[in-house]
Structures are given as structure tokens and as C-alpha cells.
Amino acid sequence: MAQEEFQVVIAGGGVAALEAVLAIRALEETPASIELLSPSRDFQLQALTVAEPFGGDPRRLDLEQFCAEHDVAYRPEAVAEVWGGPQRVLTERGEEVFYDALLMATGARRTSILPGSHPFRGASDVAWFGNLLERLNRGAVTDVAFAVPRQVKWTLPIWELAMLTASWLREGGRTDRRITVVTHEQAPLEVLGGSVSARIAELLSDRGVDLVAGTGAVRFEQGRLVCEGGKDVRADEVVALPGLSVPEIPGIPQGRHGFIGCDAEMRVDGLDHVWAAGDSTWFPIKQGGLAAQQAEIATAGILRAAGAEVEPPPFRPIVRGALITGGRPEFLRVAVGEDADSLLTTSPLWWPPIKVAGPRLGPYLAQRWSLEEEDEPGPALTQDLEPAEDEEQEHEAALSLALDFAEIDAREGDYEEALRWLDVAERLNVTLPSEYLQMRDDWRAAAGR
Ligand SMILES: Cc1cc2nc3c(=O)[nH]c(=O)nc-3n(C[C@H](O)[C@H](O)[C@H](O)COP(=O)(O)OP(=O)(O)OC[C@H]3O[C@@H](n4cnc5c(N)ncnc54)[C@H](O)[C@@H]3O)c2cc1C
């Protein structure tokens, strides 16, 4: 690595960090060398962990490989301290690393904040949730409540977990189990507006999920989810969204719950050469698509500091969310804080329809996980699609065609081809329809994978 090159250090190996690497490397002749520090050796797509207990595939990338592919030096350790004046980070093993520009993309820690409940924090809770499903199936547990503690503002995973569980129980003929969601919001995902809330309420009701809105859950004890205002709910188990906080990193100004303060260009308050993006920042909606949008802004500032002629785009947060429902996914696109109507359809509103719609990370992951045809590389940037009137029927037709072909190929014993069709169906639908998950396992075994 030439010493005179502009030295970018990226702390983190998650959504914001990878988006930043892709954005820097997208600029031809990037005037920068990059070093990435992350204690976790894998990148995990946490957004899809809600589907894993129901048979969805884990989605991971090897960070060392990703870094090698993008000419990034990789150091598998955490940043322990940041020294603004001398422009150095201190690693957890005591080494000093110089930076011309530092991007803090260290995410947030997810911890249980509802006493007595079990949190769903992503990959680390998939096995526990699988065990809960098994207990629900055999009747050892009959009533499950899903709770959103007051501190949690972004609630999408709880709706997915409740709907997936309810759909799964119905498919298994277990119609006597009771699923309830308790949220402090006045309506589901209220931050995205009335039409999104109304649609989620409809989907919950279709699946027989009870909704208790406008009520904060306080604790779970002795078979009772104690709620504010005495609206207690009976339950055998309570699954809650975790609270988010950022551990202390000396040298970085941190506010409430440790979140990092920064301006609209993602420059960290009071530090000249430091930017931040993603869940670790003060922005209240902790969502991967937004983390990636922030990373794009931070990166533009870093590239400008490195001498490139780029202007950081304004931060106009747009939520692109794919809600896994146990049936057709629902795609939603909402400009946060604007009055414009939100878009909500069962056909994709962006392409490729990866669950975390990072501008560059989405297309990259689609390629890596072979969701794009190999000979037909997809777009380098996520593209918004406008919903057309006949779009939903077309989407439906394309999906059932792919699934039909898969079944035909499997019947004829061509399991490799059948699996390829399932990849196409998954690309169209974010996740495979649940009835195909077991088939995929069987076909993989038959294909010797
Ligand atoms: C169950 C669940 C469902 C979700 N569903 C969705 C969804 O549908 N759509 C969506 O867009 N988002 C979703 N999200 C949110 C999304 O995963 C996060 O918003 C996103 O991962 C944030 O990206 P980030 O880069 O800020 O942090 P992360 O992706 O969490 O990455 C942080 C990285 O920093 C590393 N790190 C930590 N400390 C240090 C340190 N001191 N030094 C160096 N590295 C460090 C970590 O090891 C990790 O690699 C979901 C999250 C969960 C848990």
C-alpha cells in the first residue's frame, strides 16, 4: 500500500461498511487505500434471519474474501479508541492505525429490555425461535405474544415474526394457538403512515393474529405480559424486539444510549476527519437500507476530502422495506417525514428486490448469491420501479411460472435445474413461498449438494 495514498479506515463489517467500500471502489481511479476493521469475520444479512426458523437460508459473506475482491486491507479486530488529533484508531489488540478519513460503521448492540421476555436479535436467536416453534407445534406452548417495548421505534421484524408464525401454524393445522402482538404504536409501523398500518392490520387479521396497539409492554411474569393501563395479555412465551445501544468508544462523542451525533453529511460532531453511518448514528430508524444511504453520503464526503470531485447528496431518507408475511411479501417505499403517499404493493418496488435495499450492496448481494443470471449482470445500482396497475398480476404470473418449471424439472429428476428455478422464484419474491422450503431441502439432497 503506497504511503502517500489517502488512507480511509472503515470500522465495521456490516451493511454501512460494505456499502461504503462499494461506493469508494465505484469511482474509477479511487484516490484512496482502504483498511477495514471488524471483529466479526462474516457479514450477515440480519434482515433475513426472521425467515430462518421457518426454513429460510442463512445469508452470509466472508469478509476477508469481500475485502480481497475490492482491494481492501482487512484487519479482524475491533476499534477500541479513536484519537481525533493524531488521526489514529487504537485497535483492541493495542495497535495504532493512521487514517486520513475514518468511517464509523460499527452498528448497534441489541439487548433484551423487556424483563422476562426473550429478545429476537437476529442470527443469535434463530435456534431459540426454532425451539419455540417446535414447542408450539406439539402444544407445550399455546399462547405467544410478540412485544415492542417503548424504546424501540422501528418495528418491522415483529410484524414479520408474528405473521410468519401464524401462517406456519395454520399451514400445520394448529389453528387453536393464539398469537398476539402488543405495541406502543397507535397502529402497526405507524411511522410509515396510515396506508401501511392499515395493510398490516389487514394481513394480521387474515392470519388470525390479535393486535393490542397503543400499549407499552412492561414485563412478562407468571404467564402474564404486564402492559401499561392494565391491558395485560396472557401468554406462555413473549418474544420482544431488543433495545439498541452503542457501546462506549473513547474519543467518539456519544449521546443517549451511546448513539453517535453527526451532521447531515454524516460528519461526526466535533471531529474533523471522522464520519459515521448506520445503526450507530443518532437517526432513530435503524434500518439497513437507510444505513446504506447514510454510507453513500459519508463516502461522498470522504472522497471529496481525498480530492475527488464529488458532492455529498442530501440525506432524504427513503425506507424501502420488504415485509415477509408468510404469503406474498409486501414491498413498501416511503420517503420518511414527507406527506407523499407511501407505496405498498406485492410486486417489487426496487430491483433487484434484495431485502436490504442498499444502493450498491443490494445489486452486489444479488449477484453474489446468484439471484441474477450469470450471463446477464444486473444493474450496479438499485433501481426504483414504479408500480403499474397490472404489475401485481404479472409478478404473480412470473412467480408461478418459475415454481411450475421447478416442479416439472424435479419430477423429471433434474434437481439442479429445479433448484435454479427456485433461485429465480426467490429473486422475484425475496423469500421462497413456505411450501417450497422443504422441497428445496429435499431437492438439494437429491442433487447431492
Ligand atoms: C431481526 C432483524 C431484522 C431486520 N430487518 C431489516 C429489514 O427487513 N430491512 C432492513 O433494511 N434492515 C433490517 N434490519 C436492520 C439492519 O440489519 C440494520 O439496520 C443494519 O444491519 C445496520 O447496518 P450497520 O452497518 O449500521 O450495522 P451492522 O450491519 O450491525 O454492522 C456493524 C458491524 O460493525 C462491527 N463492529 C462492532 N463494533 C465494532 C468496533 N468497535 N470496531 C469495528 N467493528 C465493529 C460488527 O462486527 C459488524 O460487522 C433488521 C435487523 C434485525 C436484527
Short mmCIF file of N, CA, C and O and ligand atoms in Angstrom, two decimals, residues 11-17 37-40 46-47 49-50 77-79 105-108 110 120-122 156-157 160 249 277-280 286-289 291 320 322 355-357, ligand 1:
data_model
loop_
_atom_site.label_atom_id
_atom_site.label_comp_id
_atom_site.label_asym_id
_atom_site.label_seq_id
_atom_site.Cartn_x
_atom_site.Cartn_y
_atom_site.Cartn_z
N ALA A 11 -14.44 1.33 10.17
CA ALA A 11 -14.66 0.49 11.36
C ALA A 11 -16.02 -0.16 11.21
O ALA A 11 -17.05 0.52 11.23
N GLY A 12 -16.04 -1.48 11.04
CA GLY A 12 -17.30 -2.20 10.89
C GLY A 12 -17.28 -3.10 9.67
O GLY A 12 -16.54 -2.85 8.72
N GLY A 13 -18.09 -4.16 9.73
CA GLY A 13 -18.18 -5.09 8.59
C GLY A 13 -19.62 -5.42 8.30
O GLY A 13 -19.95 -6.55 7.92
N GLY A 14 -20.50 -4.43 8.47
CA GLY A 14 -21.93 -4.66 8.23
C GLY A 14 -22.39 -3.92 6.98
O GLY A 14 -21.61 -3.62 6.07
N VAL A 15 -23.68 -3.61 6.96
CA VAL A 15 -24.31 -3.01 5.78
C VAL A 15 -23.63 -1.70 5.38
O VAL A 15 -23.24 -1.50 4.23
N ALA A 16 -23.47 -0.78 6.36
CA ALA A 16 -22.92 0.54 6.03
C ALA A 16 -21.48 0.42 5.56
O ALA A 16 -21.06 1.09 4.60
N ALA A 17 -20.70 -0.46 6.21
CA ALA A 17 -19.28 -0.61 5.85
C ALA A 17 -19.14 -1.14 4.42
O ALA A 17 -18.35 -0.62 3.62
N LEU A 37 -11.74 -2.66 9.53
CA LEU A 37 -11.57 -3.36 10.80
C LEU A 37 -12.92 -3.86 11.29
O LEU A 37 -13.86 -3.06 11.41
N SER A 38 -13.00 -5.15 11.53
CA SER A 38 -14.25 -5.68 12.08
C SER A 38 -13.96 -6.96 12.85
O SER A 38 -13.26 -7.84 12.34
N PRO A 39 -14.47 -7.08 14.07
CA PRO A 39 -14.18 -8.29 14.85
C PRO A 39 -14.93 -9.51 14.31
O PRO A 39 -14.48 -10.63 14.50
N SER A 40 -16.08 -9.31 13.65
CA SER A 40 -16.81 -10.46 13.12
C SER A 40 -16.29 -10.77 11.73
O SER A 40 -16.18 -9.87 10.90
N GLN A 46 -28.88 -9.71 8.46
CA GLN A 46 -29.77 -9.93 9.61
C GLN A 46 -31.24 -9.87 9.21
O GLN A 46 -32.09 -10.52 9.81
N ALA A 47 -31.52 -9.09 8.18
CA ALA A 47 -32.92 -8.90 7.77
C ALA A 47 -33.60 -10.21 7.40
O ALA A 47 -34.81 -10.35 7.55
N THR A 49 -32.93 -13.13 8.84
CA THR A 49 -32.91 -14.12 9.92
C THR A 49 -34.32 -14.41 10.43
O THR A 49 -34.54 -15.47 11.01
N VAL A 50 -35.28 -13.50 10.19
CA VAL A 50 -36.65 -13.79 10.62
C VAL A 50 -37.21 -15.00 9.89
O VAL A 50 -38.09 -15.70 10.41
N GLU A 77 -10.28 -7.22 13.77
CA GLU A 77 -10.36 -6.80 15.17
C GLU A 77 -11.15 -5.50 15.30
O GLU A 77 -11.35 -4.77 14.32
N ALA A 78 -11.57 -5.23 16.53
CA ALA A 78 -12.43 -4.06 16.78
C ALA A 78 -11.59 -2.80 17.00
O ALA A 78 -10.45 -2.87 17.44
N VAL A 79 -12.21 -1.68 16.70
CA VAL A 79 -11.63 -0.38 17.07
C VAL A 79 -11.96 -0.16 18.55
O VAL A 79 -13.11 -0.25 18.96
N ALA A 105 -18.75 2.68 11.29
CA ALA A 105 -19.95 1.94 10.84
C ALA A 105 -20.07 0.70 11.72
O ALA A 105 -20.14 -0.43 11.23
N THR A 106 -20.05 0.93 13.02
CA THR A 106 -19.94 -0.17 13.98
C THR A 106 -21.29 -0.70 14.44
O THR A 106 -21.35 -1.58 15.30
N GLY A 107 -22.39 -0.18 13.89
CA GLY A 107 -23.70 -0.74 14.22
C GLY A 107 -24.09 -0.50 15.67
O GLY A 107 -23.50 0.32 16.37
N ALA A 108 -25.11 -1.24 16.10
CA ALA A 108 -25.61 -1.09 17.47
C ALA A 108 -25.67 -2.46 18.12
O ALA A 108 -25.76 -3.48 17.45
N ARG A 110 -27.71 -5.10 20.34
CA ARG A 110 -29.13 -5.37 20.60
C ARG A 110 -29.23 -6.17 21.90
O ARG A 110 -28.66 -7.25 22.00
N PHE A 120 -35.63 -11.11 20.10
CA PHE A 120 -35.18 -11.63 18.79
C PHE A 120 -34.22 -10.59 18.23
O PHE A 120 -34.62 -9.51 17.80
N ARG A 121 -32.91 -10.96 18.25
CA ARG A 121 -31.86 -10.01 17.85
C ARG A 121 -31.25 -10.35 16.51
O ARG A 121 -30.27 -9.75 16.09
N GLY A 122 -31.80 -11.39 15.86
CA GLY A 122 -31.21 -11.80 14.60
C GLY A 122 -30.61 -13.18 14.72
O GLY A 122 -31.13 -14.05 15.46
N LEU A 156 -40.57 -3.29 12.21
CA LEU A 156 -40.88 -4.22 11.12
C LEU A 156 -40.65 -5.70 11.47
O LEU A 156 -41.52 -6.53 11.18
N PRO A 157 -39.52 -6.07 12.12
CA PRO A 157 -39.31 -7.51 12.36
C PRO A 157 -40.41 -8.17 13.21
O PRO A 157 -40.69 -9.35 13.05
N GLU A 160 -43.22 -9.26 11.01
CA GLU A 160 -42.83 -10.42 10.20
C GLU A 160 -42.87 -11.70 11.03
O GLU A 160 -43.42 -12.72 10.60
N ILE A 249 -17.09 4.10 22.86
CA ILE A 249 -15.82 4.10 22.12
C ILE A 249 -15.12 5.40 22.48
O ILE A 249 -15.49 6.47 21.98
N ALA A 277 -22.02 6.22 9.89
CA ALA A 277 -23.20 5.81 9.12
C ALA A 277 -23.81 4.57 9.75
O ALA A 277 -23.10 3.75 10.34
N GLY A 278 -25.13 4.47 9.64
CA GLY A 278 -25.81 3.23 10.05
C GLY A 278 -26.40 3.28 11.44
O GLY A 278 -26.64 4.34 12.02
N ASP A 279 -26.61 2.08 11.99
CA ASP A 279 -27.32 1.94 13.27
C ASP A 279 -26.62 2.66 14.42
O ASP A 279 -27.24 2.95 15.44
N SER A 280 -25.31 2.92 14.28
CA SER A 280 -24.60 3.56 15.39
C SER A 280 -24.89 5.05 15.49
O SER A 280 -24.54 5.68 16.48
N LYS A 286 -33.65 2.42 12.63
CA LYS A 286 -32.47 1.56 12.47
C LYS A 286 -32.79 0.53 11.39
O LYS A 286 -33.32 -0.54 11.67
N GLN A 287 -32.44 0.86 10.17
CA GLN A 287 -32.82 0.02 9.04
C GLN A 287 -31.67 -0.04 8.05
O GLN A 287 -30.98 0.97 7.82
N GLY A 288 -31.44 -1.24 7.50
CA GLY A 288 -30.27 -1.43 6.66
C GLY A 288 -30.25 -0.54 5.42
O GLY A 288 -29.20 -0.01 5.03
N GLY A 289 -31.42 -0.38 4.79
CA GLY A 289 -31.49 0.47 3.59
C GLY A 289 -31.05 1.89 3.93
O GLY A 289 -30.30 2.53 3.17
N ALA A 291 -29.13 2.71 6.51
CA ALA A 291 -27.70 2.67 6.86
C ALA A 291 -26.87 2.82 5.59
O ALA A 291 -25.87 3.54 5.56
N ARG A 320 -37.09 1.57 2.03
CA ARG A 320 -37.54 0.54 1.10
C ARG A 320 -37.59 -0.73 1.93
O ARG A 320 -36.55 -1.26 2.33
N ALA A 322 -39.18 -4.67 2.59
CA ALA A 322 -39.91 -5.84 2.10
C ALA A 322 -40.38 -6.61 3.32
O ALA A 322 -39.57 -7.06 4.12
N LYS A 355 -33.65 -7.79 0.32
CA LYS A 355 -34.39 -7.25 1.47
C LYS A 355 -33.74 -5.98 2.02
O LYS A 355 -34.44 -5.08 2.48
N VAL A 356 -32.42 -5.93 2.01
CA VAL A 356 -31.77 -4.68 2.43
C VAL A 356 -31.37 -3.94 1.17
O VAL A 356 -30.43 -4.33 0.47
N ALA A 357 -32.13 -2.86 0.89
CA ALA A 357 -32.00 -2.21 -0.42
C ALA A 357 -30.89 -1.17 -0.42
O ALA A 357 -31.11 0.01 -0.65
C1 LIG B 1 -34.07 -9.30 13.01
C2 LIG B 1 -33.71 -8.12 12.16
C3 LIG B 1 -34.46 -7.83 11.04
C4 LIG B 1 -34.13 -6.72 10.24
N1 LIG B 1 -34.88 -6.46 9.11
C5 LIG B 1 -34.47 -5.49 8.27
C6 LIG B 1 -35.12 -5.31 7.00
O1 LIG B 1 -36.07 -6.01 6.66
N2 LIG B 1 -34.66 -4.33 6.19
C7 LIG B 1 -33.60 -3.55 6.52
O2 LIG B 1 -33.20 -2.72 5.70
N3 LIG B 1 -32.97 -3.68 7.70
C8 LIG B 1 -33.38 -4.64 8.58
N4 LIG B 1 -32.73 -4.82 9.78
C9 LIG B 1 -31.77 -3.80 10.22
C10 LIG B 1 -30.42 -3.93 9.59
O3 LIG B 1 -29.88 -5.23 9.78
C11 LIG B 1 -29.50 -2.89 10.22
O4 LIG B 1 -30.12 -1.63 10.16
C12 LIG B 1 -28.18 -2.82 9.51
O5 LIG B 1 -27.50 -4.05 9.62
C13 LIG B 1 -27.32 -1.69 10.07
O6 LIG B 1 -26.10 -1.66 9.40
P1 LIG B 1 -24.78 -1.16 10.15
O7 LIG B 1 -23.69 -1.29 9.14
O8 LIG B 1 -25.02 0.14 10.78
O9 LIG B 1 -24.56 -2.20 11.33
P2 LIG B 1 -24.35 -3.75 11.26
O10 LIG B 1 -24.84 -4.31 9.98
O11 LIG B 1 -24.90 -4.27 12.54
O12 LIG B 1 -22.77 -3.93 11.27
C14 LIG B 1 -21.96 -3.49 12.32
C15 LIG B 1 -20.58 -4.05 12.12
O13 LIG B 1 -19.65 -3.39 12.97
C16 LIG B 1 -18.83 -4.36 13.59
N5 LIG B 1 -18.34 -3.75 14.84
C17 LIG B 1 -18.97 -3.62 16.01
N6 LIG B 1 -18.18 -2.96 16.88
C18 LIG B 1 -17.04 -2.67 16.24
C19 LIG B 1 -15.85 -1.98 16.60
N7 LIG B 1 -15.68 -1.44 17.83
N8 LIG B 1 -14.88 -1.86 15.69
C20 LIG B 1 -15.01 -2.37 14.45
N9 LIG B 1 -16.13 -3.02 14.05
C21 LIG B 1 -17.12 -3.15 14.93
C22 LIG B 1 -19.73 -5.55 13.76
O14 LIG B 1 -18.98 -6.74 13.96
C23 LIG B 1 -20.46 -5.53 12.42
O15 LIG B 1 -19.66 -6.12 11.42
C24 LIG B 1 -33.04 -5.91 10.58
C25 LIG B 1 -32.27 -6.21 11.73
C26 LIG B 1 -32.59 -7.32 12.51
C27 LIG B 1 -31.74 -7.63 13.71
#
